[in-house]
């Protein structure tokens, strides 16, 4: 009777040995179109091999089973060969066959292999630079490995707020931008629970604020964006029976759902990181998943969720240790101000003017940020604040001093902002009630007067119609 096997997607972190968790999680049961199965007994047999309990008399099985469910007798092989076979069968290489051909008297099979690497960024503890290591074993003092360069480039992309996109960053000998500063410090100040969202990389920590459900919620949100773009719909309108109902896709264990392709593809996007990346790579620049302003709005939401949780219970909201910056008022304000700076940078540093739909998205994001800050006019006791301003996010960004918060950026998008006039008027009334510097209040009032001009709305409507017409014409030409 064959030994039962289970797909990787059915395994949980608790079920796996530490050596197999990372590879199984990243693959999630999908291997470039090839079924990936493994034997539970194989895991057990290799676990016996790798977990040295000091008993040298334990006998390893003379017969092993492969992922294809074939059994092999290996007791006649040298010990080194037996160990190699057990390793391959217990943790199979993630190989996908790409093509095969006959060349004269030779059959050639071409394959690619997905290899898991582990990059570690460790604090030095003595004031020197972070210690950067990679499990690949390549690179050295004079040459950082490609995995470090790849990862640190993405860290810089997500954590740098104050830089000019038109000015090249300075690459250090260690393989990262000098402007990033110390990599460990950059991550700890940004916080891993916020960074993980933008890197599409879940935090594997049951004590983290992000938690598995919240991280997966971000993947659900972005999967909805990908699927809605296929139908030319807004994400908020796409399949409310799936996303806005109590029967969340997160509770499903099966990937295949009969008679519902949308739901099946959604489960595939949630289940497999490589498939998600592939789907995203073929999406259009104007799709919601690639909307830079929408992504910044989601980052602010993430920051505020962490901030709100910390404000309600500072003692319980620690991701890993005291090494990370506490998500207090100055921390949240730094992220929010950074996002508004990026919006301004996206507007000014483009090779072409914003399309009307892009301007609308930018204005919507700014108004969302402004509204979120105004709604947080309450003192929070985080223990680290030294002034009342540092206890209150609204005072820090708006109520205490005039920094042109969000107003300066909205003035760059008058036509798009005019579509949200009623929302801005409501925010203006709230600010009048809560209090703000007179100069800020007057600038806001001037912005509203400008947006009330009828020409603004008519101009934006005409631009949107022209953009849609151009896009339809482009599709026909293709």
Short mmCIF file of C-alpha atoms in Angstrom, two decimals:
data_model
loop_
_atom_site.label_atom_id
_atom_site.label_comp_id
_atom_site.label_asym_id
_atom_site.label_seq_id
_atom_site.Cartn_x
_atom_site.Cartn_y
_atom_site.Cartn_z
CA UNK A 1 0.00 0.00 0.00
CA UNK A 2 1.56 3.32 -1.01
CA UNK A 3 2.41 5.77 1.72
CA UNK A 4 -0.04 8.71 1.63
CA UNK A 5 1.27 12.03 0.44
CA UNK A 6 0.01 15.59 0.87
CA UNK A 7 0.49 18.67 -1.25
CA UNK A 8 2.60 21.48 0.18
CA UNK A 9 -0.46 23.72 0.21
CA UNK A 10 -2.06 21.49 2.84
CA UNK A 11 0.91 21.72 5.18
CA UNK A 12 1.02 24.20 8.02
CA UNK A 13 4.02 25.77 9.69
CA UNK A 14 3.31 23.78 12.81
CA UNK A 15 3.38 20.51 10.85
CA UNK A 16 6.76 21.11 9.27
CA UNK A 17 10.28 20.83 10.50
CA UNK A 18 12.12 24.18 10.67
CA UNK A 19 14.26 23.28 7.67
CA UNK A 20 11.27 22.88 5.39
CA UNK A 21 9.00 25.69 6.51
CA UNK A 22 10.47 28.46 4.41
CA UNK A 23 10.49 26.57 1.13
CA UNK A 24 7.02 25.13 1.62
CA UNK A 25 5.57 28.50 2.57
CA UNK A 26 7.07 30.32 -0.41
CA UNK A 27 5.86 27.73 -2.86
CA UNK A 28 2.46 27.03 -1.25
CA UNK A 29 1.86 23.94 -3.25
CA UNK A 30 2.56 25.31 -6.68
CA UNK A 31 5.67 24.69 -8.73
CA UNK A 32 5.50 26.57 -12.00
CA UNK A 33 2.60 24.45 -13.18
CA UNK A 34 3.92 21.12 -11.83
CA UNK A 35 2.20 19.35 -8.91
CA UNK A 36 4.35 19.28 -5.84
CA UNK A 37 3.76 16.44 -3.44
CA UNK A 38 5.72 14.95 -0.63
CA UNK A 39 5.37 12.07 1.71
CA UNK A 40 4.67 12.65 5.35
CA UNK A 41 6.82 9.64 6.11
CA UNK A 42 9.66 11.20 4.13
CA UNK A 43 9.54 14.25 6.38
CA UNK A 44 9.60 11.98 9.39
CA UNK A 45 12.50 9.90 8.12
CA UNK A 46 14.57 12.97 7.27
CA UNK A 47 13.61 14.62 10.54
CA UNK A 48 15.14 11.59 12.27
CA UNK A 49 18.28 12.17 10.25
CA UNK A 50 18.60 15.89 10.81
CA UNK A 51 17.57 16.10 14.45
CA UNK A 52 20.62 14.66 16.17
CA UNK A 53 19.60 13.37 19.57
CA UNK A 54 22.95 11.80 20.26
CA UNK A 55 21.82 8.22 19.64
CA UNK A 56 24.17 6.88 17.00
CA UNK A 57 22.49 3.46 17.02
CA UNK A 58 19.27 4.70 15.37
CA UNK A 59 18.89 2.91 12.07
CA UNK A 60 17.77 4.83 9.02
CA UNK A 61 15.20 3.15 6.75
CA UNK A 62 16.64 0.99 4.01
CA UNK A 63 13.68 1.78 1.74
CA UNK A 64 12.66 5.34 0.91
CA UNK A 65 9.79 6.72 -1.11
CA UNK A 66 10.12 9.41 -3.75
CA UNK A 67 7.67 12.29 -4.31
CA UNK A 68 6.31 10.34 -7.27
CA UNK A 69 5.40 7.56 -4.79
CA UNK A 70 7.99 5.07 -6.03
CA UNK A 71 9.88 3.11 -3.38
CA UNK A 72 13.65 2.51 -3.59
CA UNK A 73 15.94 0.13 -1.72
CA UNK A 74 19.15 2.01 -0.93
CA UNK A 75 20.86 -0.06 1.76
CA UNK A 76 23.38 -1.36 -0.79
CA UNK A 77 24.64 2.16 -1.55
CA UNK A 78 27.51 3.93 0.22
CA UNK A 79 26.40 6.00 3.21
CA UNK A 80 27.08 9.27 1.39
CA UNK A 81 24.86 8.21 -1.50
CA UNK A 82 22.12 7.06 0.87
CA UNK A 83 22.18 10.43 2.62
CA UNK A 84 22.00 12.25 -0.72
CA UNK A 85 18.98 10.22 -1.85
CA UNK A 86 17.18 10.82 1.46
CA UNK A 87 17.82 14.56 1.24
CA UNK A 88 16.49 14.80 -2.32
CA UNK A 89 13.37 12.79 -1.55
CA UNK A 90 12.64 14.45 1.80
CA UNK A 91 12.99 18.00 0.43
CA UNK A 92 12.71 17.74 -3.35
CA UNK A 93 14.35 20.48 -5.42
CA UNK A 94 11.77 22.83 -6.89
CA UNK A 95 12.40 22.09 -10.54
CA UNK A 96 10.22 22.93 -13.53
CA UNK A 97 10.95 21.40 -16.93
CA UNK A 98 10.95 24.13 -19.56
CA UNK A 99 11.52 22.27 -22.81
CA UNK A 100 13.11 19.20 -24.34
CA UNK A 101 14.46 18.35 -27.77
CA UNK A 102 16.44 15.82 -29.80
CA UNK A 103 19.80 17.17 -30.99
CA UNK A 104 21.43 14.62 -33.32
CA UNK A 105 22.01 11.65 -31.02
CA UNK A 106 21.32 13.55 -27.77
CA UNK A 107 18.10 14.22 -25.87
CA UNK A 108 18.28 17.55 -24.08
CA UNK A 109 16.04 18.56 -21.20
CA UNK A 110 16.07 22.15 -20.03
CA UNK A 111 14.89 22.92 -16.50
CA UNK A 112 14.86 25.78 -14.05
CA UNK A 113 15.16 25.48 -10.29
CA UNK A 114 13.71 27.76 -7.63
CA UNK A 115 16.25 27.88 -4.83
CA UNK A 116 15.39 29.29 -1.42
CA UNK A 117 18.01 31.64 0.00
CA UNK A 118 18.08 33.28 3.40
CA UNK A 119 19.37 36.84 3.80
CA UNK A 120 20.09 38.05 7.33
CA UNK A 121 20.52 41.67 8.39
CA UNK A 122 21.91 41.71 11.91
CA UNK A 123 22.58 44.65 14.18
CA UNK A 124 26.25 44.93 14.99
CA UNK A 125 25.70 45.97 18.59
CA UNK A 126 28.88 48.06 18.71
CA UNK A 127 27.88 51.04 16.59
CA UNK A 128 29.38 49.76 13.37
CA UNK A 129 27.50 48.78 10.23
CA UNK A 130 24.94 45.99 10.04
CA UNK A 131 26.18 42.47 9.36
CA UNK A 132 24.78 41.28 6.02
CA UNK A 133 24.90 37.58 5.17
CA UNK A 134 23.30 35.29 2.61
CA UNK A 135 22.98 31.54 2.67
CA UNK A 136 24.04 31.21 -0.97
CA UNK A 137 27.70 31.36 0.02
CA UNK A 138 28.62 33.57 -2.93
CA UNK A 139 30.12 37.00 -2.74
CA UNK A 140 32.68 38.16 -0.25
CA UNK A 141 34.49 41.19 1.05
CA UNK A 142 34.96 42.62 -2.43
CA UNK A 143 31.75 41.42 -4.04
CA UNK A 144 28.28 41.34 -2.40
CA UNK A 145 26.01 38.55 -3.61
CA UNK A 146 23.15 39.22 -6.01
CA UNK A 147 20.51 38.31 -3.39
CA UNK A 148 21.70 41.06 -1.05
CA UNK A 149 21.75 43.64 -3.84
CA UNK A 150 18.26 42.60 -4.96
CA UNK A 151 16.75 42.74 -1.47
CA UNK A 152 18.42 45.96 -0.33
CA UNK A 153 17.32 47.69 -3.53
CA UNK A 154 13.71 46.90 -2.61
CA UNK A 155 14.27 48.01 0.97
CA UNK A 156 15.55 51.35 -0.28
CA UNK A 157 12.55 51.70 -2.61
CA UNK A 158 10.12 51.32 0.29
CA UNK A 159 11.92 53.15 3.09
CA UNK A 160 13.41 56.24 1.41
CA UNK A 161 11.10 59.25 1.56
CA UNK A 162 13.53 62.16 1.11
CA UNK A 163 15.30 61.66 -2.16
CA UNK A 164 15.16 63.02 -5.69
CA UNK A 165 14.20 60.25 -8.16
CA UNK A 166 16.13 62.07 -10.88
CA UNK A 167 19.35 61.96 -8.87
CA UNK A 168 21.10 58.57 -8.84
CA UNK A 169 21.64 56.94 -5.47
CA UNK A 170 25.20 56.13 -4.41
CA UNK A 171 25.93 52.40 -4.33
CA UNK A 172 28.18 51.26 -1.49
CA UNK A 173 30.70 48.42 -1.64
CA UNK A 174 28.29 46.35 0.46
CA UNK A 175 25.65 46.46 -2.29
CA UNK A 176 23.11 49.03 -1.09
CA UNK A 177 22.38 52.74 -1.44
CA UNK A 178 24.44 55.00 0.79
CA UNK A 179 21.31 57.12 1.27
CA UNK A 180 19.62 54.16 2.96
CA UNK A 181 21.99 54.46 5.91
CA UNK A 182 22.45 51.43 8.09
CA UNK A 183 20.07 48.73 6.71
CA UNK A 184 19.13 47.33 10.13
CA UNK A 185 18.35 50.82 11.45
CA UNK A 186 16.35 51.67 8.34
CA UNK A 187 14.15 48.59 8.81
CA UNK A 188 13.74 49.08 12.56
CA UNK A 189 12.66 52.72 12.10
CA UNK A 190 10.27 51.82 9.28
CA UNK A 191 9.07 48.72 11.19
CA UNK A 192 8.87 45.28 9.66
CA UNK A 193 5.09 44.99 10.03
CA UNK A 194 4.68 47.97 7.67
CA UNK A 195 7.51 47.03 5.32
CA UNK A 196 6.18 43.51 4.86
CA UNK A 197 3.01 44.74 3.14
CA UNK A 198 4.88 46.60 0.43
CA UNK A 199 7.29 43.70 -0.09
CA UNK A 200 4.42 41.17 -0.31
CA UNK A 201 6.21 39.19 2.36
CA UNK A 202 4.25 37.96 5.39
CA UNK A 203 5.69 38.38 8.86
CA UNK A 204 6.03 34.95 10.41
CA UNK A 205 5.48 35.97 14.02
CA UNK A 206 2.31 35.09 15.94
CA UNK A 207 2.88 38.05 18.27
CA UNK A 208 3.13 40.58 15.46
CA UNK A 209 0.44 43.23 14.98
CA UNK A 210 0.28 42.23 11.33
CA UNK A 211 -0.68 38.65 12.14
CA UNK A 212 -1.40 36.06 9.46
CA UNK A 213 -4.99 37.22 8.89
CA UNK A 214 -4.01 40.85 8.38
CA UNK A 215 -1.13 40.06 6.05
CA UNK A 216 -3.36 37.81 4.00
CA UNK A 217 -5.99 40.56 3.94
CA UNK A 218 -3.52 42.71 2.02
CA UNK A 219 -3.01 39.88 -0.45
CA UNK A 220 -6.79 39.52 -0.79
CA UNK A 221 -7.05 43.25 -1.44
CA UNK A 222 -4.38 43.22 -4.14
CA UNK A 223 -5.73 40.03 -5.69
CA UNK A 224 -9.08 41.78 -6.00
CA UNK A 225 -7.30 44.63 -7.77
CA UNK A 226 -5.69 42.21 -10.23
CA UNK A 227 -8.90 40.36 -11.04
CA UNK A 228 -11.06 43.48 -11.30
CA UNK A 229 -8.68 44.94 -13.89
CA UNK A 230 -9.32 41.96 -16.17
CA UNK A 231 -12.98 43.02 -16.33
CA UNK A 232 -12.29 46.77 -16.41
CA UNK A 233 -14.05 47.29 -13.07
CA UNK A 234 -13.06 49.14 -9.94
CA UNK A 235 -11.83 46.79 -7.18
CA UNK A 236 -14.60 47.97 -4.85
CA UNK A 237 -17.26 46.86 -7.34
CA UNK A 238 -15.76 43.49 -8.29
CA UNK A 239 -17.45 40.35 -6.92
CA UNK A 240 -18.94 41.68 -3.68
CA UNK A 241 -20.40 38.19 -3.15
CA UNK A 242 -16.83 37.02 -2.52
CA UNK A 243 -15.08 39.95 -0.90
CA UNK A 244 -17.88 41.67 1.00
CA UNK A 245 -19.50 38.59 2.46
CA UNK A 246 -18.93 36.56 5.57
CA UNK A 247 -17.69 33.61 3.49
CA UNK A 248 -14.16 34.95 3.11
CA UNK A 249 -11.76 33.21 0.68
CA UNK A 250 -9.33 33.01 3.60
CA UNK A 251 -11.45 30.30 5.19
CA UNK A 252 -11.35 28.05 2.13
CA UNK A 253 -8.83 25.20 2.04
CA UNK A 254 -9.42 23.99 -1.49
CA UNK A 255 -7.93 25.92 -4.39
CA UNK A 256 -10.32 24.64 -7.06
CA UNK A 257 -13.93 25.83 -6.85
CA UNK A 258 -16.21 24.24 -9.40
CA UNK A 259 -18.12 26.54 -11.77
CA UNK A 260 -16.35 29.66 -10.47
CA UNK A 261 -13.15 30.56 -12.30
CA UNK A 262 -12.81 33.95 -10.57
CA UNK A 263 -12.87 32.33 -7.17
CA UNK A 264 -10.43 29.62 -8.27
CA UNK A 265 -7.91 32.12 -9.64
CA UNK A 266 -8.30 34.18 -6.46
CA UNK A 267 -7.42 31.15 -4.38
CA UNK A 268 -4.38 30.54 -6.61
CA UNK A 269 -3.26 34.14 -6.12
CA UNK A 270 -3.58 33.76 -2.36
CA UNK A 271 -1.98 30.34 -2.33
CA UNK A 272 1.13 30.92 -4.40
CA UNK A 273 3.57 33.80 -4.26
CA UNK A 274 5.12 33.08 -7.66
CA UNK A 275 1.78 32.98 -9.40
CA UNK A 276 0.83 36.29 -7.76
CA UNK A 277 4.09 37.89 -8.96
CA UNK A 278 3.55 36.54 -12.47
CA UNK A 279 -0.01 37.87 -12.62
CA UNK A 280 1.17 41.26 -11.40
CA UNK A 281 4.03 41.35 -13.92
CA UNK A 282 1.61 41.15 -16.87
CA UNK A 283 -0.81 43.77 -15.52
CA UNK A 284 -1.05 47.17 -17.21
CA UNK A 285 0.58 50.32 -15.78
CA UNK A 286 -2.84 51.95 -15.34
CA UNK A 287 -4.33 49.01 -13.41
CA UNK A 288 -5.16 49.54 -9.71
CA UNK A 289 -2.41 47.16 -8.59
CA UNK A 290 0.15 49.51 -10.17
CA UNK A 291 -1.44 52.77 -9.01
CA UNK A 292 1.32 54.42 -6.96
CA UNK A 293 -1.09 56.76 -5.22
CA UNK A 294 -3.44 53.94 -4.28
CA UNK A 295 -0.48 52.02 -2.83
CA UNK A 296 0.52 55.02 -0.72
CA UNK A 297 -3.05 55.28 0.58
CA UNK A 298 -2.88 51.63 1.60
CA UNK A 299 0.46 52.22 3.32
CA UNK A 300 -1.00 55.06 5.36
CA UNK A 301 -3.92 52.83 6.34
CA UNK A 302 -1.44 50.21 7.46
CA UNK A 303 0.58 52.71 9.47
CA UNK A 304 -2.55 54.02 11.18
CA UNK A 305 -3.73 50.52 12.08
CA UNK A 306 -0.42 49.85 13.80
CA UNK A 307 -0.53 53.29 15.45
CA UNK A 308 -4.09 52.85 16.68
CA UNK A 309 -3.29 49.43 18.14
CA UNK A 310 -0.25 50.86 19.92
CA UNK A 311 -2.22 53.84 21.19
CA UNK A 312 -4.89 51.60 22.69
CA UNK A 313 -2.39 49.27 24.38
CA UNK A 314 1.32 50.19 24.07
CA UNK A 315 2.44 47.15 26.03
CA UNK A 316 0.85 44.61 23.67
CA UNK A 317 1.93 46.12 20.36
CA UNK A 318 5.51 45.05 19.88
CA UNK A 319 6.43 43.16 16.74
CA UNK A 320 9.69 41.55 17.73
CA UNK A 321 11.53 43.46 20.42
CA UNK A 322 12.50 46.88 21.63
CA UNK A 323 14.91 47.18 18.71
CA UNK A 324 12.13 48.59 16.52
CA UNK A 325 10.91 52.16 16.78
CA UNK A 326 7.67 52.31 18.79
CA UNK A 327 4.71 53.22 16.54
CA UNK A 328 3.94 56.44 18.40
CA UNK A 329 2.85 59.85 17.12
CA UNK A 330 6.25 60.95 15.69
CA UNK A 331 6.64 57.55 13.97
CA UNK A 332 3.19 57.69 12.35
CA UNK A 333 3.69 61.34 11.38
CA UNK A 334 7.01 60.51 9.71
CA UNK A 335 5.34 57.90 7.50
CA UNK A 336 2.37 60.13 6.66
CA UNK A 337 4.56 63.12 5.81
CA UNK A 338 6.79 60.80 3.79
CA UNK A 339 3.84 59.60 1.75
CA UNK A 340 2.70 63.15 0.99
CA UNK A 341 6.27 63.97 -0.09
CA UNK A 342 6.25 60.99 -2.44
CA UNK A 343 2.96 62.15 -3.93
CA UNK A 344 4.48 65.56 -4.59
CA UNK A 345 7.57 63.92 -6.05
CA UNK A 346 5.48 61.71 -8.34
CA UNK A 347 3.76 64.83 -9.66
CA UNK A 348 6.90 66.90 -10.23
CA UNK A 349 9.41 64.31 -11.45
CA UNK A 350 7.39 62.67 -14.21
CA UNK A 351 8.42 62.65 -17.86
CA UNK A 352 4.83 63.50 -18.81
CA UNK A 353 1.93 65.26 -17.09
CA UNK A 354 -0.44 63.23 -14.93
CA UNK A 355 -3.33 61.66 -16.77
CA UNK A 356 -6.73 62.70 -15.39
CA UNK A 357 -7.27 59.28 -13.81
CA UNK A 358 -3.86 59.53 -12.12
CA UNK A 359 -4.59 63.02 -10.87
CA UNK A 360 -7.94 61.80 -9.50
CA UNK A 361 -6.18 58.98 -7.66
CA UNK A 362 -3.59 61.38 -6.22
CA UNK A 363 -6.26 63.80 -5.01
CA UNK A 364 -8.32 60.95 -3.54
CA UNK A 365 -5.28 59.71 -1.62
CA UNK A 366 -4.43 63.15 -0.25
CA UNK A 367 -8.00 63.72 0.91
CA UNK A 368 -8.07 60.27 2.50
CA UNK A 369 -4.85 61.06 4.39
CA UNK A 370 -6.15 64.47 5.46
CA UNK A 371 -9.42 63.01 6.71
CA UNK A 372 -7.63 60.24 8.62
CA UNK A 373 -5.41 62.72 10.45
CA UNK A 374 -8.28 65.06 11.32
CA UNK A 375 -10.21 62.15 12.81
CA UNK A 376 -7.36 61.45 15.23
CA UNK A 377 -7.52 64.52 17.40
CA UNK A 378 -7.12 62.71 20.70
CA UNK A 379 -4.27 62.45 23.16
CA UNK A 380 -2.66 59.02 23.41
CA UNK A 381 -0.44 57.97 26.28
CA UNK A 382 2.48 56.10 24.74
CA UNK A 383 4.98 56.82 27.50
CA UNK A 384 7.63 58.14 25.10
CA UNK A 385 6.16 61.57 24.31
CA UNK A 386 7.67 64.66 25.93
CA UNK A 387 5.17 67.31 24.77
CA UNK A 388 1.40 67.35 24.24
CA UNK A 389 1.99 67.65 20.50
CA UNK A 390 3.76 64.29 20.54
CA UNK A 391 0.68 62.79 22.20
CA UNK A 392 -1.72 63.93 19.48
CA UNK A 393 -1.37 63.11 15.78
CA UNK A 394 -3.70 65.92 14.67
CA UNK A 395 -1.76 68.51 16.69
CA UNK A 396 1.53 67.16 15.39
CA UNK A 397 0.59 67.52 11.71
CA UNK A 398 -2.03 70.27 11.58
CA UNK A 399 -3.17 71.85 14.85
CA UNK A 400 0.11 73.04 16.34
CA UNK A 401 1.92 74.64 13.40
CA UNK A 402 1.35 75.40 9.73
CA UNK A 403 3.33 73.06 7.48
CA UNK A 404 0.95 73.22 4.49
CA UNK A 405 0.04 69.62 5.29
CA UNK A 406 -1.74 68.13 2.23
CA UNK A 407 -2.93 71.56 1.13
CA UNK A 408 0.20 72.31 -0.88
CA UNK A 409 -0.17 69.03 -2.78
CA UNK A 410 -3.92 69.49 -3.38
CA UNK A 411 -3.22 72.91 -4.87
CA UNK A 412 -1.21 71.09 -7.54
CA UNK A 413 -4.34 69.10 -8.52
CA UNK A 414 -7.21 71.60 -8.56
CA UNK A 415 -9.26 69.90 -11.26
CA UNK A 416 -9.07 66.49 -9.61
CA UNK A 417 -9.58 67.88 -6.10
CA UNK A 418 -12.73 69.69 -7.23
CA UNK A 419 -14.42 66.31 -7.64
CA UNK A 420 -14.16 65.88 -3.87
CA UNK A 421 -15.34 69.33 -2.93
CA UNK A 422 -18.02 68.14 -0.49
CA UNK A 423 -15.52 65.95 1.38
CA UNK A 424 -13.05 68.80 1.62
CA UNK A 425 -15.74 71.15 2.89
CA UNK A 426 -16.63 68.67 5.64
CA UNK A 427 -12.95 68.37 6.61
CA UNK A 428 -12.64 72.16 6.61
CA UNK A 429 -15.58 72.42 9.03
CA UNK A 430 -13.93 69.85 11.31
CA UNK A 431 -10.66 71.78 11.31
CA UNK A 432 -12.53 74.97 12.13
CA UNK A 433 -14.06 73.22 15.12
CA UNK A 434 -10.85 71.57 16.28
CA UNK A 435 -8.59 74.56 15.78
CA UNK A 436 -5.57 75.19 13.55
CA UNK A 437 -3.09 77.99 12.84
CA UNK A 438 -4.77 80.94 11.16
CA UNK A 439 -2.44 80.74 8.15
CA UNK A 440 -3.34 77.08 7.54
CA UNK A 441 -7.02 77.83 7.93
CA UNK A 442 -6.79 80.65 5.36
CA UNK A 443 -4.89 78.48 2.88
CA UNK A 444 -7.56 75.79 3.15
CA UNK A 445 -10.29 78.39 2.65
CA UNK A 446 -8.50 79.73 -0.43
CA UNK A 447 -8.24 76.21 -1.87
CA UNK A 448 -11.99 75.66 -1.46
CA UNK A 449 -12.77 78.95 -3.20
CA UNK A 450 -10.59 77.90 -6.08
CA UNK A 451 -12.22 74.48 -6.36
CA UNK A 452 -15.73 75.94 -6.40
CA UNK A 453 -15.03 77.50 -9.81
CA UNK A 454 -17.31 75.69 -12.33
CA UNK A 455 -14.51 75.63 -14.92
CA UNK A 456 -12.56 73.17 -12.78
CA UNK A 457 -15.16 70.42 -12.94
CA UNK A 458 -15.89 70.89 -16.63
CA UNK A 459 -12.16 70.78 -17.44
CA UNK A 460 -11.60 67.50 -15.58
CA UNK A 461 -14.67 65.87 -17.12
CA UNK A 462 -13.44 66.75 -20.60
CA UNK A 463 -9.93 65.42 -19.85
CA UNK A 464 -11.28 62.10 -18.56
CA UNK A 465 -13.44 61.68 -21.67
CA UNK A 466 -10.43 62.40 -23.89
CA UNK A 467 -8.25 59.93 -21.95
CA UNK A 468 -10.85 57.17 -22.25
CA UNK A 469 -11.24 57.85 -25.96
CA UNK A 470 -7.46 57.69 -26.46
CA UNK A 471 -7.21 54.43 -24.52
CA UNK A 472 -10.04 52.81 -26.53
CA UNK A 473 -8.37 53.92 -29.75
CA UNK A 474 -5.07 52.45 -28.57
CA UNK A 475 -6.74 49.09 -27.83
CA UNK A 476 -8.26 48.96 -31.32
CA UNK A 477 -4.86 49.67 -32.88
CA UNK A 478 -3.31 46.80 -30.92
#
